[in-house]
Coordinates of C-alpha atoms and ligand atoms in Angstrom, one line a residue:
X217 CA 0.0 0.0 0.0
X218 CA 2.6 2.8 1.3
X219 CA 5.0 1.5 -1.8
X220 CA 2.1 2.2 -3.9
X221 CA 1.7 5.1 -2.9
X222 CA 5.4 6.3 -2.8
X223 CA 5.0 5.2 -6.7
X224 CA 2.6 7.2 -7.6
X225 CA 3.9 10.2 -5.7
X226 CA 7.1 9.8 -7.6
X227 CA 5.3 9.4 -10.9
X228 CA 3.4 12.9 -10.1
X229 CA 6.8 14.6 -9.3
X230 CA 8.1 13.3 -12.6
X231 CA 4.9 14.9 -13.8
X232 CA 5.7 18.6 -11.8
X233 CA 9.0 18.5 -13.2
X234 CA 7.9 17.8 -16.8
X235 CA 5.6 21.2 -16.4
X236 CA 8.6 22.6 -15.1
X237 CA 8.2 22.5 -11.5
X238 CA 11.1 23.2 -9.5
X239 CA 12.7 19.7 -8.1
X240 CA 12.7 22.0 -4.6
X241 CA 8.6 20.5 -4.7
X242 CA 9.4 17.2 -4.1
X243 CA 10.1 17.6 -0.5
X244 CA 6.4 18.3 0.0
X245 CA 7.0 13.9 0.0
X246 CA 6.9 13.1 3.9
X247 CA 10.2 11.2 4.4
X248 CA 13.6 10.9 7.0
X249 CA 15.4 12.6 4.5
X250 CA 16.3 16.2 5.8
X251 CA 14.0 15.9 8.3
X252 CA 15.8 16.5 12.2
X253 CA 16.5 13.1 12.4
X254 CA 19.0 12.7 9.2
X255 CA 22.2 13.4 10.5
X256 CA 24.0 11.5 7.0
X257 CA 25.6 15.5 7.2
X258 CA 27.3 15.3 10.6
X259 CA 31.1 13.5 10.3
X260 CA 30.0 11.1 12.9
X261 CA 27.3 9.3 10.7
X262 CA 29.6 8.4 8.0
X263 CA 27.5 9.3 5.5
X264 CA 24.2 7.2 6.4
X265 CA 20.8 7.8 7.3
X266 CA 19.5 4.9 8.5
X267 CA 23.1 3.3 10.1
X268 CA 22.9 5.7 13.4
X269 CA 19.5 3.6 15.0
X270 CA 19.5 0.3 12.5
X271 CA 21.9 -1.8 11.3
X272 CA 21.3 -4.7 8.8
X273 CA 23.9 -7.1 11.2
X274 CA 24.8 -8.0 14.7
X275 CA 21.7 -5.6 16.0
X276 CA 21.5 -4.7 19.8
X277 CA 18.8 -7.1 21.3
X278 CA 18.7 -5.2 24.7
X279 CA 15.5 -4.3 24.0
X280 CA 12.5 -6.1 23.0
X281 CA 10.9 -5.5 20.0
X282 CA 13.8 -3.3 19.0
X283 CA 13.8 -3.2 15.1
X284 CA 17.2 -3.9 14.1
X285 CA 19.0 -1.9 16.4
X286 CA 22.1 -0.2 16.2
X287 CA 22.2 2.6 18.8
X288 CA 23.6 2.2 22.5
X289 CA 20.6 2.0 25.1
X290 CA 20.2 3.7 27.8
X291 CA 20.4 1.8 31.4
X292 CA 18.8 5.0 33.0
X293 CA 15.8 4.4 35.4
X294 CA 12.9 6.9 35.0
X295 CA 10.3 8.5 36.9
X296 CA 7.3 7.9 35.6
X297 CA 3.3 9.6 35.0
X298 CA 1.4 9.6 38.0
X299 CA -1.4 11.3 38.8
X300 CA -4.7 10.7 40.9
X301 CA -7.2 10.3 37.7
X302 CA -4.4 7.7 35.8
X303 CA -6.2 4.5 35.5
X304 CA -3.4 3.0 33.2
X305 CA -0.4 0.8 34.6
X306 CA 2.5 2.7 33.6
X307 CA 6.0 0.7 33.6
X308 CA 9.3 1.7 33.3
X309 CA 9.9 3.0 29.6
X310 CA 10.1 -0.2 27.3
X311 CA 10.5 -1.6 23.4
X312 CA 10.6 1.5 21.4
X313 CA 10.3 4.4 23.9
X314 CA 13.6 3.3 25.5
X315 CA 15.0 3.6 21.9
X316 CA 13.9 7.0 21.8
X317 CA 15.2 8.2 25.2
X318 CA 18.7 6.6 24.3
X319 CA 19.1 9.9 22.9
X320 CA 16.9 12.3 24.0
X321 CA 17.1 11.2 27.8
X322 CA 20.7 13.2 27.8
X323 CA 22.6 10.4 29.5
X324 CA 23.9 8.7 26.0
X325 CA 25.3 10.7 23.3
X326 CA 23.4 10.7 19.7
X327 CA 26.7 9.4 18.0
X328 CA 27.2 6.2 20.4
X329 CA 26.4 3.5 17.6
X330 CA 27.6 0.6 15.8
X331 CA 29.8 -0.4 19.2
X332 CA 31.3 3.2 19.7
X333 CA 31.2 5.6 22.4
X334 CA 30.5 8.8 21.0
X335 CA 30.5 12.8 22.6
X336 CA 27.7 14.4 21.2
X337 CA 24.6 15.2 23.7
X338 CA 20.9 16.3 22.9
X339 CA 20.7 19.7 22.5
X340 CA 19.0 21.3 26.0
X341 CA 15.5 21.9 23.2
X342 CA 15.4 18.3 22.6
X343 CA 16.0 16.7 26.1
X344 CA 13.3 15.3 27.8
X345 CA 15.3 13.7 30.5
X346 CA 15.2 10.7 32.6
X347 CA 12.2 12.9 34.8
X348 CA 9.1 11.5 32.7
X349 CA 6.7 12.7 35.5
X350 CA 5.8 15.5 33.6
X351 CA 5.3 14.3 30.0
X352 CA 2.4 12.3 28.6
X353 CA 2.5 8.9 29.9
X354 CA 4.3 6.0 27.6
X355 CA 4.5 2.4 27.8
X356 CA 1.4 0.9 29.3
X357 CA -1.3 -1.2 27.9
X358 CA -4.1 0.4 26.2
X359 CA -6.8 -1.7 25.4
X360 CA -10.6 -2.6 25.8
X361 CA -10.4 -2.6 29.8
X362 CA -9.2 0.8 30.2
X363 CA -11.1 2.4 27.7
X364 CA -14.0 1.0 29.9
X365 CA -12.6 2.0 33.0
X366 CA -12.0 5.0 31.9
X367 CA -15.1 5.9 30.3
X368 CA -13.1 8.7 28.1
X369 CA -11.2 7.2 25.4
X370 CA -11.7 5.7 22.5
X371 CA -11.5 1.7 22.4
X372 CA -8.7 0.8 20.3
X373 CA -10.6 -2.8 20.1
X374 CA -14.2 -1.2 18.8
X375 CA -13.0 2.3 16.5
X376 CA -12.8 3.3 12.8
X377 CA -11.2 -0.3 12.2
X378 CA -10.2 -3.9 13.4
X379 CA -6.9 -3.6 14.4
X380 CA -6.7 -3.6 18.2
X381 CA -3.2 -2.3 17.6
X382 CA -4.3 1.0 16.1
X383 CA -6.0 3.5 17.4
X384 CA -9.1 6.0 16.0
X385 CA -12.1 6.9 14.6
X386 CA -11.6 7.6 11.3
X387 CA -7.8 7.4 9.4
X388 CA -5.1 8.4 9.7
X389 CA -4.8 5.8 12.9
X390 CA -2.5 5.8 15.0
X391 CA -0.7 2.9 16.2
X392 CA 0.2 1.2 19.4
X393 CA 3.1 -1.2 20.1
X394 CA 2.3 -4.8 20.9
X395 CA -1.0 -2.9 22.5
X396 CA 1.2 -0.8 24.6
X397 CA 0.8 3.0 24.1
X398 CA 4.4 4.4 23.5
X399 CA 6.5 7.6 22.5
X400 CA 6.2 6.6 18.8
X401 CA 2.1 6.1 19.0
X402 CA 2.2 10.0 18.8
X403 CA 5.5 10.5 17.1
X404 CA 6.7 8.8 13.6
X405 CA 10.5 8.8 14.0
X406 CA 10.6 8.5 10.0
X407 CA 9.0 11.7 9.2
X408 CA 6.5 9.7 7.2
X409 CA 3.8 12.5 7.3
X410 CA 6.2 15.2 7.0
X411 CA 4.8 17.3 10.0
X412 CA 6.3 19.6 12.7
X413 CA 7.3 18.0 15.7
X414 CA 7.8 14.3 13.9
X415 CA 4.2 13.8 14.6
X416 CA 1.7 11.0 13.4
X417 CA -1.3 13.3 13.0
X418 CA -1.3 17.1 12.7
X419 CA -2.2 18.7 16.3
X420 CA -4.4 21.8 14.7
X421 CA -7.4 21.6 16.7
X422 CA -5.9 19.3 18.9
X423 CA -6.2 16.4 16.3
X424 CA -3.9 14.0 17.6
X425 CA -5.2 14.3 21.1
X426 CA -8.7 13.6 20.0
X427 CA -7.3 10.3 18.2
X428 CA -7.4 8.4 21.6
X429 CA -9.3 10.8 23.5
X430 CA -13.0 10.5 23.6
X431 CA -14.1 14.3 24.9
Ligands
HEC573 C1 16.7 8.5 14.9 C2 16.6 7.1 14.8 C3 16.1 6.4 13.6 C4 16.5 6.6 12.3 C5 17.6 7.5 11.8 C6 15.8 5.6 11.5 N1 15.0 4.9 12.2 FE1 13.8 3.3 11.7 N2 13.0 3.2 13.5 C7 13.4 3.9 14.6 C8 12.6 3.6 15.7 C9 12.7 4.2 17.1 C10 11.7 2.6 15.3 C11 10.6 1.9 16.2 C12 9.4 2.7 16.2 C13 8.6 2.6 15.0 O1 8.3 1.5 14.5 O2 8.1 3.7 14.6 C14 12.0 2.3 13.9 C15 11.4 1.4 13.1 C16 11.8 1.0 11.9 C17 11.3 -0.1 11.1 C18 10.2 -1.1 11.5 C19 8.9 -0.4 11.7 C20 8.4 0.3 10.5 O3 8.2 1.5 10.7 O4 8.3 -0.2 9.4 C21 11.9 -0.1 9.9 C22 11.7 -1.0 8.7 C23 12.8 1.1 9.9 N3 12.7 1.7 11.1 C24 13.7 1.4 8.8 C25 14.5 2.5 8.8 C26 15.3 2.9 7.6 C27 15.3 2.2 6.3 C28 15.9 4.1 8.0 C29 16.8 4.9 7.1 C30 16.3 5.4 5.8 C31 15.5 4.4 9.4 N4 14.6 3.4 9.8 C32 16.1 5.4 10.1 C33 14.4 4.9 14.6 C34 15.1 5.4 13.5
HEC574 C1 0.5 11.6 23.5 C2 1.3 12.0 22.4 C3 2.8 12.1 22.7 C4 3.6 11.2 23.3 C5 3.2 9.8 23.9 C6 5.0 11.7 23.2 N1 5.0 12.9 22.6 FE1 6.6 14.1 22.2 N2 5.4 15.6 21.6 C7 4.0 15.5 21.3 C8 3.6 16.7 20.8 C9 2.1 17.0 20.4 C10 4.7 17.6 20.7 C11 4.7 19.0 20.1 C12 5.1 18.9 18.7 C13 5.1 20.3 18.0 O1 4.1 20.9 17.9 O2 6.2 20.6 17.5 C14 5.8 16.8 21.2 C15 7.1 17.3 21.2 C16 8.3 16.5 21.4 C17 9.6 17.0 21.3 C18 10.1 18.3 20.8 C19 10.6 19.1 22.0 C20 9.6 19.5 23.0 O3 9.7 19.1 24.2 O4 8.5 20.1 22.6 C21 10.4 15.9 21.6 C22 11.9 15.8 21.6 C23 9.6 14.8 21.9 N3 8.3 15.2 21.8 C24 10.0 13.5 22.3 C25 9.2 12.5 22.8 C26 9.7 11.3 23.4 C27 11.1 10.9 23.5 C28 8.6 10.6 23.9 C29 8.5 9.3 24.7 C30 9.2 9.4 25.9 C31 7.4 11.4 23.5 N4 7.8 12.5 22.8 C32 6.1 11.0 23.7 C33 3.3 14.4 21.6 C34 3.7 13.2 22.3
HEC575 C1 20.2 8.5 17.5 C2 19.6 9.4 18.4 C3 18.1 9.6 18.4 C4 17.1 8.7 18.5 C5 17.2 7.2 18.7 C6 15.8 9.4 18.5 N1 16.1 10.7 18.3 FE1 14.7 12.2 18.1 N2 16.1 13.6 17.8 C7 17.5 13.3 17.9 C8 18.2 14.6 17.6 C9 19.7 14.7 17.6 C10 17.2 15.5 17.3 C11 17.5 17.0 16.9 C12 17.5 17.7 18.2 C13 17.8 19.2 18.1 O1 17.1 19.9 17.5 O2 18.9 19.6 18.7 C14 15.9 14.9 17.4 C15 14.7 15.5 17.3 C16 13.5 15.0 17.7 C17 12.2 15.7 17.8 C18 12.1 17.2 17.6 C19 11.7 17.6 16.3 C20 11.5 19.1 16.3 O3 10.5 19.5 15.8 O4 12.3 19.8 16.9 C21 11.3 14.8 18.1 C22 9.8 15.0 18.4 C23 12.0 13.5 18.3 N3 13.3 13.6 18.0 C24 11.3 12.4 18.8 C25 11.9 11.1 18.8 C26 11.2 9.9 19.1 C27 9.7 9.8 19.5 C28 12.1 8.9 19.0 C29 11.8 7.4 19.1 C30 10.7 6.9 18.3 C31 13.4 9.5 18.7 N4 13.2 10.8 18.6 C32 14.6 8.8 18.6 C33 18.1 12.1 18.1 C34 17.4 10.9 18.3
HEC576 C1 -2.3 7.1 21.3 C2 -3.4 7.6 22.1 C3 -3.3 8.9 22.9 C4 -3.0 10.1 22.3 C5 -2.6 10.4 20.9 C6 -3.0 11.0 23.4 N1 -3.4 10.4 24.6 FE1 -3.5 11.2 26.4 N2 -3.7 9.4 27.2 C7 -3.9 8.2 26.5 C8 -4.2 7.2 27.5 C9 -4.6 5.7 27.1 C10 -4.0 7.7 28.7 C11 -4.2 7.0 30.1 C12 -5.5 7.4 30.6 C13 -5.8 6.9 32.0 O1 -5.3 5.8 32.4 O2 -6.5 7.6 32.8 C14 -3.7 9.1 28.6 C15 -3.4 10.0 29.6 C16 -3.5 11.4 29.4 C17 -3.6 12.3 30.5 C18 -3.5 12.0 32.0 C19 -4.8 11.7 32.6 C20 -4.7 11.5 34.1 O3 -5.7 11.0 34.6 O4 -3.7 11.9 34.7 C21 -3.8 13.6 30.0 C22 -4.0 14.9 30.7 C23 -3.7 13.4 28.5 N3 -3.6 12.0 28.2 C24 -3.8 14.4 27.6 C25 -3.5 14.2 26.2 C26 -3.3 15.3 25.3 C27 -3.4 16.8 25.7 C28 -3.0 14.8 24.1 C29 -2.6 15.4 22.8 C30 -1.4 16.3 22.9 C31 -3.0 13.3 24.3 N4 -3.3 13.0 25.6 C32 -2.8 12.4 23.3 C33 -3.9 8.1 25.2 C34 -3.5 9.1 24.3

């Protein structure tokens, strides 16, 4: 489906630039490429995209699920969501939100990969710290039985489609990991819909928020 897609977005491009649209255009294409998280221009990366957090070989299995991985993980232990209201279970950050915070926790540098040990932090912007007590909860399950005993969100088992791993009314969905509810449910590390923030779903009107939600 997505390659079809990526076709016939390349076979309109080829289109613009046969009316003589500049090639600047086809970055209107959501993708990695140029996006914050291609660093193939800093010396460290050697060049790659894709070689900083995955590697085709020897991948780091110190974390479940981890697609891949290539980056150094972060043995940090986090304070996590709590509040009075929270019905959810809420674990110490796993799968791919640990992948996340192995950079943006501040405790590993961005260019330890591939079996080195590199120097460069998160900038200050970027950090969200080992303190998760005041950020949207991550990694906790999110299905039928806390929609229900929460009485305000959407059930990810009963919404615009089938997949208990996705979550919505209507598409775009967004999705859940192994039915846990984690940084990249709101975030596509990819780029893939080329919005601000690396988000799945534009936030106008408080989109996103109104994915999972029910209010
Ligand atoms: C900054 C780190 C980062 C970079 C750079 C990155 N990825 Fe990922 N990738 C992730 C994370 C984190 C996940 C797990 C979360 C998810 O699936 O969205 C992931 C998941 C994946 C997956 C499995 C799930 C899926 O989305 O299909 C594939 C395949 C993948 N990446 C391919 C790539 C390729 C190819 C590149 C280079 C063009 C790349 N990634 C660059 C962080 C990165
Ligand atoms: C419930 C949705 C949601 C979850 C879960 C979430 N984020 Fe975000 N995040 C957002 C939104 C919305 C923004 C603001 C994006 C914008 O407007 O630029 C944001 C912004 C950010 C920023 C930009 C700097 C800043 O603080 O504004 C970073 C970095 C970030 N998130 C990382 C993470 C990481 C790492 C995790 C997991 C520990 C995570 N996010 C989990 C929704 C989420
Ligand atoms: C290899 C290290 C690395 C990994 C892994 C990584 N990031 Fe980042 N991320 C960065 C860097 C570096 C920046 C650019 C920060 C800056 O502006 O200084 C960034 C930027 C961002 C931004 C901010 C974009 C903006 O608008 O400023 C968000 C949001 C974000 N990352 C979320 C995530 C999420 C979610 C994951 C996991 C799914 C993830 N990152 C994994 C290194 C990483
Ligand atoms: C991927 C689904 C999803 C998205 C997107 C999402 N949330 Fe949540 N959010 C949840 C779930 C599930 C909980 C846990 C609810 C509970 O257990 O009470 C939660 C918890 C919260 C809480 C804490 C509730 C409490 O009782 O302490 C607040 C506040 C909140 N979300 C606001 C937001 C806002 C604002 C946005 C948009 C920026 C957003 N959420 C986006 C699923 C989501």
């Amino acid at each position: 489906m997505k390659r079809n897609l990526q076709r016939i977005a390349t076979a309109l491009a080829a289109v613009a630039l046969a009316f003589g649209a500049s090639p600047g255009e086809q970055t209107a294409r959501g993708e990695i490429s140029g996006s914050e998280h291609d660093f193939s221009s800093q010396g460290w990366a050697q060049g790659e995209i894709c070689l900083p957090c995955h590697t085709p070989h020897n991948a780091n299995q110190a974390v479940t699920q981890a697609p891949l991985w290539n980056h150094e993980v972060t043995t940090a232990s986090f304070t996590v969501y709590s509040s009075p209201t929270l019905q959810a279970q809420v674990a110490q950050p796993g799968a791919s939100s640990k992948l996340c915070l192995s950079c943006h926790d501040g405790t590993v540098a961005i260019d330890s990969f591939g079996g080195t040990t590199g120097t460069t932090m998160i900038s200050a912007g970027a950090r969200v710290g080992t303190d998760l007590s005041n950020d949207h909860p991550v990694s906790f399950t999110y299905d039928a039985s806390l929609a229900t005993t929460d009485g305000q969100l959407i059930n990810p088992a009963a919404d615009g489609d089938t997949d208990p791993n996705t979550v919505g009314m209507a598409p775009p969905y967004v999705p859940l990991f192994a039915g846990r509810l984690e940084c990249a449910s709101c975030h596509d590390p990819h780029n893939g819909t080329n919005l601000a923030g690396l988000l799945r779903v534009s936030n106008a009107g408080s989109g996103l928020c109104l994915k999972c939600h029910d209010l």
